[in-house]
């Protein structure tokens, strides 16, 4: 592996560090929760990286979003509970020493669902997705304005309209800065309503967040304001491998920085992260939005739009570790885990999601 270049075959040979640990080792724990998901990991002290843009090292706001309306497959709304029942909150508090601000609810937003929700501009369930993301934006903003790290567990990726708009607004108010977004995904999710073949809004959030799509105030998503948006110059993709024709045109025309799986294979994930973080710079808060389908289905089969040829779990963890190490990370979304799909792989997918979260929040081997 000299020169940092990994072939597609050699990348798949990586085994997560936790899989190499013996259960009877005093430095590890291994238990099964009531949900039946085994937990594996290393007992850790609190993270030592001093955050640049948060008020404290260990204040964390958690929002659990049981929403699946941005796409057509049921089950992704069960992901937050599966992640929580796997022991994630206890790991954040006991292992990583975070003070977790969490209301104890998985929000389904049933009271916000409209009685009638016809298609609008080719979008399916536009009023439901708009109502949920508007409410979620306020929830995330309430945590972010206090200078807390914000962790959102989804749900499908349409919820990023709410999470990113909430952190972007808070960062502007609190620090007077623009925020960057690292979008880790097999898909670009930057379709406009008109370029989308499916009409599913989980394929459109980046278009709304960057202002490539706008609405009149009395229409769905008309609530989005300029202070809730991000610049295309502050957007970086990692892991792309299933990009629609219309999205490719948008990426080219706007000069959006994107690292596909071809780039990961050519350069190795270390070099890709150097380039991605170099593009963002050291003085910019970062919101990491991680779709579990960025990982190859070998590691995360239980997701609605799995695409072969993706990141290994170790590469996904490495991305999260690198962003944490900058000290600039202010928020994380983990989305598109669907425990109802690939039943035998549900536990693996949940474990992969927990691993990504832990790494983004400072879990390391040393």
XYZ file of N, CA and C in Angstrom, residues 31-264:
702
model
N -21.553 -6.411 24.803
C -22.806 -6.780 25.422
C -23.913 -6.686 24.392
N -25.037 -7.290 24.707
C -26.192 -7.232 23.823
C -27.312 -6.506 24.542
N -27.890 -5.517 23.881
C -28.963 -4.740 24.472
C -30.286 -5.443 24.265
N -31.343 -4.864 24.826
C -32.672 -5.431 24.653
C -33.103 -5.490 23.212
N -32.513 -4.626 22.371
C -32.878 -4.636 20.958
C -32.188 -5.756 20.195
N -31.256 -6.443 20.859
C -30.579 -7.538 20.191
C -29.391 -7.122 19.359
N -28.945 -5.873 19.480
C -27.801 -5.422 18.713
C -26.551 -5.472 19.582
N -25.575 -6.305 19.269
C -24.361 -6.342 20.066
C -23.619 -5.009 19.964
N -22.934 -4.634 21.012
C -22.104 -3.442 21.022
C -20.649 -3.879 21.098
N -19.817 -3.245 20.307
C -18.399 -3.534 20.355
C -17.655 -2.214 20.325
N -16.571 -2.130 21.050
C -15.795 -0.915 20.991
C -14.727 -0.903 22.046
N -14.096 0.227 22.199
C -13.044 0.402 23.175
C -13.493 1.424 24.188
N -13.279 1.153 25.446
C -13.615 2.139 26.457
C -12.692 3.337 26.285
N -13.300 4.504 26.160
C -12.519 5.696 25.855
C -12.710 6.757 26.915
N -11.706 7.609 27.034
C -11.861 8.814 27.815
C -12.522 9.869 26.941
N -12.811 11.014 27.526
C -13.407 12.096 26.757
C -12.467 12.527 25.638
N -13.016 12.999 24.523
C -12.161 13.488 23.435
C -11.240 14.604 23.918
N -10.069 14.675 23.325
C -9.084 15.679 23.739
C -8.961 16.836 22.756
N -9.574 16.720 21.584
C -9.519 17.813 20.606
C -10.349 18.986 21.125
N -9.766 20.153 21.150
C -10.483 21.338 21.598
C -11.273 21.917 20.430
N -12.588 21.978 20.524
C -13.382 22.498 19.404
C -13.174 23.990 19.210
N -13.103 24.398 17.947
C -12.865 25.808 17.629
C -14.134 26.647 17.669
N -15.276 26.002 17.382
C -16.490 26.781 17.150
C -17.646 26.397 18.069
N -17.353 25.625 19.105
C -18.358 25.257 20.090
C -17.996 25.878 21.433
N -18.987 26.050 22.290
C -18.728 26.693 23.581
C -18.051 25.758 24.572
N -18.214 24.454 24.377
C -17.594 23.492 25.269
C -17.274 22.217 24.536
N -16.407 21.408 25.131
C -15.957 20.188 24.495
C -16.988 19.066 24.591
N -17.852 19.095 25.587
C -18.674 17.918 25.851
C -20.171 18.173 25.896
N -20.631 19.309 25.358
C -22.070 19.595 25.318
C -22.633 19.163 23.974
N -23.609 18.249 24.003
C -24.137 17.672 22.767
C -25.653 17.686 22.791
N -26.253 18.211 21.734
C -27.695 18.161 21.550
C -28.051 17.045 20.590
N -28.966 16.180 20.993
C -29.375 15.035 20.185
C -30.823 15.203 19.749
N -31.066 15.057 18.445
C -32.421 15.079 17.900
C -32.640 13.779 17.139
N -33.663 13.039 17.519
C -34.000 11.771 16.865
C -35.212 11.990 15.968
N -35.049 11.704 14.685
C -36.056 12.042 13.675
C -36.553 10.769 13.000
N -37.731 10.324 13.371
C -38.325 9.133 12.776
C -39.193 9.493 11.596
N -38.575 9.927 10.518
C -39.326 10.417 9.358
C -38.828 9.741 8.093
N -39.762 9.268 7.277
C -39.406 8.568 6.044
C -40.072 9.161 4.816
N -40.690 10.339 4.955
C -41.509 10.891 3.884
C -40.766 11.428 2.690
N -39.429 11.532 2.785
C -38.666 12.032 1.644
C -38.383 10.983 0.593
N -38.832 9.750 0.844
C -38.651 8.658 -0.114
C -39.794 7.665 0.086
N -39.778 6.568 -0.658
C -40.975 5.732 -0.723
C -40.891 4.418 0.046
N -39.747 4.113 0.677
C -39.613 2.834 1.363
C -39.811 3.012 2.861
N -40.781 2.319 3.455
C -40.973 2.425 4.900
C -39.841 1.751 5.654
N -39.669 2.137 6.905
C -38.694 1.477 7.758
C -37.563 2.365 8.217
N -37.202 3.372 7.407
C -36.104 4.250 7.797
C -36.486 5.104 9.008
N -37.796 5.245 9.243
C -38.252 5.976 10.427
C -37.945 5.219 11.722
N -37.635 3.925 11.613
C -37.299 3.125 12.798
C -35.831 3.209 13.167
N -35.036 3.846 12.343
C -33.590 3.865 12.574
C -33.179 4.558 13.870
N -33.727 5.734 14.199
C -33.269 6.378 15.433
C -33.446 5.502 16.668
N -34.586 4.834 16.766
C -34.800 3.966 17.921
C -33.835 2.792 17.906
N -33.577 2.217 16.723
C -32.615 1.113 16.642
C -31.229 1.557 17.084
N -30.821 2.745 16.671
C -29.514 3.263 17.068
C -29.455 3.540 18.563
N -30.524 4.107 19.097
C -30.565 4.410 20.527
C -30.607 3.135 21.355
N -31.423 2.166 20.919
C -31.523 0.909 21.655
C -30.239 0.080 21.562
N -29.404 0.379 20.594
C -28.112 -0.310 20.511
C -27.143 0.162 21.577
N -27.525 1.225 22.291
C -26.674 1.737 23.365
C -25.914 2.993 23.014
N -26.285 3.655 21.916
C -25.516 4.816 21.466
C -25.455 5.918 22.514
N -26.578 6.266 23.112
C -26.578 7.370 24.077
C -25.693 7.039 25.270
N -25.783 5.809 25.757
C -24.934 5.400 26.873
C -23.459 5.448 26.488
N -23.150 5.087 25.266
C -21.756 5.150 24.824
C -21.249 6.587 24.777
N -22.106 7.495 24.339
C -21.701 8.897 24.286
C -21.485 9.464 25.684
N -22.324 9.071 26.622
C -22.197 9.609 27.978
C -21.130 8.879 28.785
N -21.129 7.542 28.744
C -20.228 6.761 29.587
C -18.823 6.659 29.008
N -18.718 6.387 27.710
C -17.405 6.214 27.087
C -16.756 7.542 26.725
N -17.523 8.396 26.048
C -16.955 9.625 25.501
C -17.219 10.852 26.366
N -17.947 10.661 27.461
C -18.122 11.696 28.483
C -18.841 12.934 27.983
N -19.799 12.752 27.085
C -20.603 13.888 26.633
C -21.771 14.117 27.584
N -22.125 15.370 27.755
C -23.357 15.750 28.439
C -24.417 15.869 27.353
N -25.296 14.875 27.252
C -26.236 14.783 26.141
C -27.556 15.449 26.508
N -27.927 16.444 25.723
C -29.218 17.115 25.869
C -30.189 16.439 24.902
N -31.080 15.624 25.441
C -31.971 14.821 24.617
C -33.324 14.738 25.304
N -34.380 14.981 24.547
C -35.718 15.015 25.138
C -36.341 13.633 25.310
N -35.610 12.581 24.941
C -36.109 11.227 25.134
C -37.136 10.781 24.125
N -37.313 11.543 23.037
C -38.343 11.222 22.047
C -37.728 10.952 20.684
N -38.373 10.041 19.943
C -38.132 9.945 18.506
C -39.276 10.688 17.837
N -38.985 11.798 17.224
C -40.014 12.678 16.679
C -40.512 12.155 15.339
N -41.802 11.860 15.282
C -42.432 11.405 14.039
C -43.217 12.526 13.365
N -43.508 13.602 14.118
C -44.168 14.794 13.587
C -45.538 14.487 12.992
N -46.225 13.516 13.563
C -47.539 13.152 13.042
C -48.518 14.297 13.039
N -48.394 15.188 14.030
C -49.313 16.324 14.116
C -49.108 17.333 12.998
N -47.969 17.233 12.292
C -47.669 18.174 11.212
C -48.096 17.660 9.838
N -48.514 16.403 9.768
C -48.828 15.811 8.470
C -50.110 16.404 7.892
N -50.049 16.920 6.670
C -51.245 17.513 6.056
C -52.241 16.440 5.644
N -53.507 16.821 5.647
C -54.550 15.882 5.224
C -54.441 15.578 3.741
N -54.097 16.592 2.966
C -53.917 16.436 1.528
C -52.518 16.925 1.163
N -51.817 16.143 0.366
C -50.440 16.508 0.013
C -50.146 16.116 -1.432
N -50.816 16.769 -2.389
C -50.581 16.427 -3.791
C -49.182 16.852 -4.238
N -48.743 16.257 -5.336
C -47.435 16.601 -5.883
C -47.368 18.089 -6.226
N -46.188 18.645 -6.064
C -45.938 20.047 -6.400
C -44.587 20.127 -7.090
N -44.552 20.670 -8.287
C -43.309 20.769 -9.061
C -42.618 19.398 -9.141
N -43.375 18.343 -9.285
C -42.853 16.982 -9.419
C -42.403 16.386 -8.080
N -42.551 17.114 -6.979
C -42.127 16.614 -5.669
C -43.241 15.807 -5.011
N -42.887 14.650 -4.462
C -43.827 13.829 -3.711
C -43.828 14.238 -2.238
N -45.018 14.336 -1.665
C -45.212 14.710 -0.257
C -44.489 16.021 0.101
N -44.613 17.051 -0.725
C -43.853 18.281 -0.476
C -44.244 18.993 0.804
N -45.535 19.006 1.141
C -45.970 19.742 2.338
C -45.557 19.022 3.615
N -45.600 17.701 3.593
C -45.158 16.936 4.762
C -43.665 17.142 4.998
N -42.867 16.995 3.944
C -41.420 17.154 4.103
C -41.088 18.582 4.518
N -41.773 19.551 3.953
C -41.531 20.952 4.303
C -41.858 21.207 5.769
N -43.010 20.718 6.230
C -43.417 20.949 7.620
C -42.446 20.314 8.596
N -42.019 19.091 8.303
C -41.091 18.387 9.198
C -39.733 19.079 9.223
N -39.203 19.420 8.064
C -37.870 20.025 8.034
C -37.871 21.431 8.634
N -38.975 22.150 8.497
C -39.062 23.461 9.140
C -39.019 23.321 10.658
N -39.789 22.365 11.192
C -39.780 22.125 12.631
C -38.415 21.629 13.103
N -37.823 20.729 12.336
C -36.508 20.205 12.682
C -35.450 21.299 12.656
N -35.554 22.202 11.705
C -34.616 23.325 11.643
C -34.634 24.112 12.944
N -35.810 24.336 13.482
C -35.925 25.063 14.753
C -35.334 24.263 15.907
N -35.568 22.946 15.906
C -35.018 22.096 16.966
C -33.492 22.108 16.957
N -32.913 21.964 15.786
C -31.455 21.971 15.668
C -30.903 23.347 16.033
N -31.560 24.383 15.562
C -31.129 25.750 15.861
C -31.076 26.003 17.365
N -32.065 25.499 18.114
C -32.095 25.726 19.563
C -30.867 25.134 20.244
N -30.396 23.998 19.780
C -29.161 23.430 20.320
C -27.939 24.215 19.838
N -27.892 24.477 18.530
C -26.701 25.086 17.938
C -26.468 26.510 18.433
N -27.520 27.252 18.712
C -27.345 28.630 19.174
C -26.708 28.679 20.560
N -26.819 27.569 21.312
C -26.196 27.467 22.630
C -24.744 27.010 22.539
N -24.263 26.809 21.335
C -22.878 26.391 21.149
C -22.648 24.913 21.355
N -23.721 24.115 21.332
C -23.584 22.670 21.478
C -23.297 22.019 20.128
N -22.609 20.885 20.168
C -22.556 20.006 19.008
C -23.960 19.437 18.802
N -24.402 19.325 17.548
C -25.741 18.796 17.281
C -25.627 17.493 16.503
N -26.147 16.427 17.084
C -26.215 15.108 16.448
C -27.666 14.820 16.102
N -27.937 14.592 14.826
C -29.288 14.237 14.380
C -29.276 12.837 13.805
N -30.170 12.004 14.313
C -30.318 10.644 13.831
C -31.576 10.558 12.983
N -31.399 10.229 11.672
C -32.555 10.103 10.795
C -32.942 8.655 10.657
N -34.035 8.427 9.949
C -34.696 9.283 9.007
C -33.977 9.255 7.659
N -34.724 9.702 6.621
C -34.137 9.781 5.291
C -33.421 11.119 5.118
N -32.684 11.242 4.001
C -31.773 12.379 3.858
C -32.480 13.690 3.551
N -33.782 13.658 3.321
C -34.506 14.929 3.171
C -34.422 15.761 4.442
N -34.203 15.111 5.594
C -34.172 15.851 6.854
C -33.000 16.817 6.924
N -32.008 16.651 6.043
C -30.868 17.581 6.037
C -31.302 19.005 5.694
N -32.429 19.162 5.001
C -32.945 20.515 4.767
C -33.161 21.210 6.104
N -33.645 20.455 7.092
C -33.855 21.014 8.420
C -32.589 21.131 9.230
N -31.777 20.077 9.246
C -30.595 20.098 10.113
C -29.589 21.152 9.678
N -29.269 21.180 8.396
C -28.237 22.103 7.917
C -28.718 23.543 7.967
N -29.993 23.774 7.659
C -30.503 25.149 7.745
C -30.469 25.642 9.188
N -30.733 24.738 10.139
C -30.695 25.127 11.540
C -29.303 25.471 12.025
N -28.310 24.657 11.685
C -26.943 24.961 12.114
C -26.382 26.166 11.366
N -26.692 26.285 10.084
C -26.179 27.423 9.312
C -26.657 28.752 9.906
N -27.932 28.813 10.270
C -28.472 30.036 10.874
C -27.804 30.325 12.209
N -27.658 29.310 13.041
C -27.051 29.519 14.359
C -25.598 29.948 14.252
N -24.863 29.342 13.335
C -23.447 29.703 13.165
C -23.310 31.142 12.698
N -24.168 31.562 11.786
C -24.113 32.962 11.328
C -24.408 33.926 12.471
N -25.415 33.614 13.270
C -25.779 34.502 14.368
C -24.724 34.516 15.461
N -24.211 33.345 15.792
C -23.316 33.235 16.940
C -21.893 33.639 16.614
N -21.451 33.323 15.376
C -20.048 33.535 15.036
C -19.837 34.474 13.854
N -20.912 34.814 13.142
C -20.767 35.669 11.975
C -20.010 35.008 10.843
N -20.153 33.693 10.721
C -19.412 32.933 9.722
C -20.354 32.104 8.851
N -19.847 31.789 7.647
C -20.494 30.779 6.822
C -20.056 29.404 7.283
N -20.880 28.432 7.059
C -20.591 27.054 7.442
C -20.333 26.218 6.199
N -19.442 25.243 6.328
C -19.191 24.289 5.248
C -19.952 23.000 5.524
N -20.234 22.263 4.461
C -20.902 20.969 4.577
C -20.081 19.915 3.847
N -19.782 18.817 4.542
C -19.206 17.632 3.906
C -20.327 16.607 3.796
N -20.648 16.239 2.566
C -21.784 15.361 2.266
C -21.223 14.016 1.834
N -21.308 13.016 2.700
C -20.767 11.690 2.423
C -21.922 10.801 1.988
N -21.877 10.325 0.748
C -23.073 9.720 0.170
C -22.702 9.033 -1.134
N -23.437 7.985 -1.477
C -23.319 7.412 -2.819
C -23.955 8.326 -3.860
N -24.870 9.198 -3.407
C -25.667 10.037 -4.299
C -25.411 11.509 -4.003
N -25.592 12.353 -5.022
C -25.332 13.779 -4.846
C -26.493 14.511 -4.192
N -27.707 14.008 -4.304
C -28.886 14.614 -3.673
C -29.009 16.102 -3.995
N -28.652 16.463 -5.222
C -28.701 17.865 -5.635
C -29.621 18.034 -6.842
N -30.505 17.063 -7.067
C -31.531 17.229 -8.097
C -32.430 18.403 -7.756
N -32.872 19.112 -8.764
C -33.973 20.048 -8.606
C -35.265 19.267 -8.808
N -36.398 19.809 -8.419
C -37.646 19.092 -8.688
C -37.816 18.735 -10.164
N -37.316 19.605 -11.018
C -37.498 19.386 -12.455
C -36.530 18.344 -13.012
N -35.358 18.162 -12.404
C -34.397 17.185 -12.935
C -34.578 15.804 -12.313
N -35.372 15.710 -11.242
C -35.535 14.433 -10.548
C -36.432 13.492 -11.341
N -35.990 12.257 -11.498
C -36.818 11.242 -12.155
C -37.877 10.694 -11.207
N -37.544 10.571 -9.918
C -38.442 9.923 -8.967
C -39.402 10.880 -8.276
N -39.001 12.142 -8.120
C -39.794 13.090 -7.350
C -39.617 12.953 -5.849
N -38.741 12.027 -5.413
C -38.486 11.844 -3.990
C -37.564 12.956 -3.475
N -37.979 13.617 -2.415
C -37.263 14.818 -1.969
C -35.937 14.473 -1.292
N -35.755 13.213 -0.877
C -34.435 12.882 -0.299
C -33.330 12.969 -1.343
N -33.674 13.106 -2.609
C -32.690 13.330 -3.659
C -32.514 14.792 -4.026
N -33.109 15.715 -3.241
C -33.083 17.144 -3.577
C -32.558 18.085 -2.490
N -32.237 17.624 -1.281
C -31.976 18.585 -0.208
C -30.858 19.582 -0.499
N -29.796 19.139 -1.175
C -28.678 20.052 -1.406
C -29.084 21.183 -2.347
N -29.970 20.906 -3.284
C -30.441 21.953 -4.191
C -31.179 23.046 -3.423
N -31.992 22.654 -2.441
C -32.690 23.645 -1.628
C -31.724 24.394 -0.711
N -30.782 23.681 -0.123
C -29.875 24.292 0.853
C -28.884 25.262 0.216
N -28.560 25.066 -1.048
C -27.626 25.955 -1.732
C -28.325 27.072 -2.495
N -29.637 27.072 -2.477
C -30.376 28.114 -3.189
C -30.503 27.860 -4.666
N -30.114 26.672 -5.138
C -30.314 26.340 -6.548
C -31.789 26.168 -6.857
N -32.581 25.897 -5.821
C -34.033 25.842 -5.927
C -34.598 26.799 -4.890
N -35.551 27.594 -5.276
C -36.221 28.488 -4.334
C -37.726 28.405 -4.549
N -38.458 28.830 -3.541
C -39.919 28.793 -3.585
C -40.476 30.126 -3.109
N -41.679 30.457 -3.552
C -42.385 31.603 -3.002
C -42.733 31.320 -1.543
N -42.805 32.358 -0.715
C -43.048 32.150 0.720
C -44.287 31.324 1.040
N -45.302 31.356 0.168
C -46.526 30.614 0.464
C -46.524 29.201 -0.117
N -45.388 28.743 -0.625
C -45.257 27.410 -1.205
C -44.373 26.542 -0.313
N -44.401 25.207 -0.512
C -43.505 24.360 0.268
C -42.048 24.813 0.141
N -41.364 24.839 1.266
C -39.962 25.255 1.383
C -39.756 26.753 1.165
N -40.867 27.492 1.088
C -40.743 28.945 1.025
C -40.238 29.541 2.332
N -40.218 28.739 3.402
C -39.740 29.216 4.694
C -38.219 29.364 4.753
N -37.502 28.723 3.830
C -36.040 28.806 3.853
C -35.569 30.218 3.523
N -34.732 30.772 4.388
C -34.190 32.111 4.200
C -32.698 32.048 3.878
N -32.156 33.175 3.419
C -30.749 33.199 3.015
C -29.809 32.809 4.146
N -30.146 33.180 5.383
C -29.240 32.873 6.497
C -29.277 31.402 6.892
N -30.157 30.633 6.243
C -30.248 29.192 6.504
C -29.611 28.368 5.393
N -29.031 29.034 4.423
C -28.469 28.326 3.277
C -26.942 28.292 3.356
N -26.361 27.471 2.488
C -24.912 27.373 2.387
C -24.485 27.712 0.967
N -23.210 28.035 0.806
C -22.658 28.338 -0.510
C -22.185 27.055 -1.186
N -22.341 26.985 -2.510
C -21.801 25.841 -3.242
C -20.291 25.764 -3.099
N -19.647 26.898 -2.783
C -18.196 26.923 -2.600
C -17.786 26.295 -1.270
N -18.743 26.112 -0.369
C -18.464 25.519 0.943
C -19.036 24.107 1.042
N -19.234 23.473 -0.096
C -19.821 22.132 -0.151
C -18.806 21.158 -0.735
N -18.597 20.028 -0.058
C -17.693 18.990 -0.545
C -18.394 17.636 -0.450
N -18.342 16.886 -1.542
C -18.887 15.527 -1.574
C -17.757 14.509 -1.441
N -18.066 13.390 -0.766
C -17.136 12.258 -0.704
C -17.940 10.968 -0.877
N -17.451 10.096 -1.762
C -18.037 8.767 -1.908
C -19.029 8.611 -3.036
N -19.183 9.609 -3.901
C -20.193 9.543 -4.960
C -19.921 8.381 -5.924
N -20.999 7.702 -6.326
C -20.879 6.669 -7.347
C -22.176 6.418 -8.094
N -23.236 7.137 -7.776
C -24.520 6.972 -8.475
C -25.131 8.366 -8.614
N -24.701 9.082 -9.647
C -25.076 10.484 -9.829
C -25.896 10.616 -11.101
N -27.059 11.252 -10.995
C -27.942 11.420 -12.149
C -27.333 12.396 -13.160
N -27.778 12.272 -14.411
C -27.254 13.117 -15.478
C -27.446 14.610 -15.161
N -28.647 14.952 -14.694
C -28.899 16.350 -14.362
C -28.026 16.842 -13.218
N -27.730 15.964 -12.271
C -26.864 16.340 -11.155
C -25.427 16.565 -11.616
N -24.956 15.740 -12.528
C -23.599 15.926 -13.054
C -23.457 17.299 -13.693
N -24.485 17.715 -14.412
C -24.472 19.028 -15.051
C -24.408 20.138 -13.997
N -25.190 19.985 -12.925
C -25.184 20.986 -11.847
C -23.807 21.053 -11.182
N -23.215 19.899 -10.898
C -21.902 19.870 -10.257
C -20.855 20.562 -11.125
N -20.883 20.307 -12.428
C -19.912 20.927 -13.336
C -20.129 22.428 -13.436
N -21.379 22.828 -13.643
C -21.660 24.251 -13.877
C -21.320 25.114 -12.677
N -21.439 24.562 -11.480
C -21.204 25.356 -10.272
C -19.850 25.084 -9.632
N -19.031 24.281 -10.277
C -17.684 24.027 -9.769
C -17.680 23.428 -8.373
N -18.616 22.552 -8.091
C -18.731 21.970 -6.750
C -17.680 20.884 -6.571
N -16.979 20.936 -5.455
C -15.907 19.979 -5.176
C -16.515 18.633 -4.831
N -16.158 17.606 -5.586
C -16.742 16.279 -5.394
C -15.679 15.214 -5.589
N -15.586 14.307 -4.629
C -14.663 13.180 -4.699
C -15.485 11.903 -4.828
N -15.372 11.268 -5.980
C -16.115 10.045 -6.238
C -15.332 8.841 -5.717
N -15.911 7.664 -5.823
C -15.191 6.457 -5.447
C -13.984 6.230 -6.359
N -14.040 6.736 -7.583
C -12.869 6.688 -8.451
C -11.701 7.425 -7.797
N -11.975 8.579 -7.211
C -10.923 9.345 -6.543
C -10.403 8.615 -5.310
N -11.308 7.974 -4.577
C -10.879 7.211 -3.400
C -9.971 6.062 -3.816
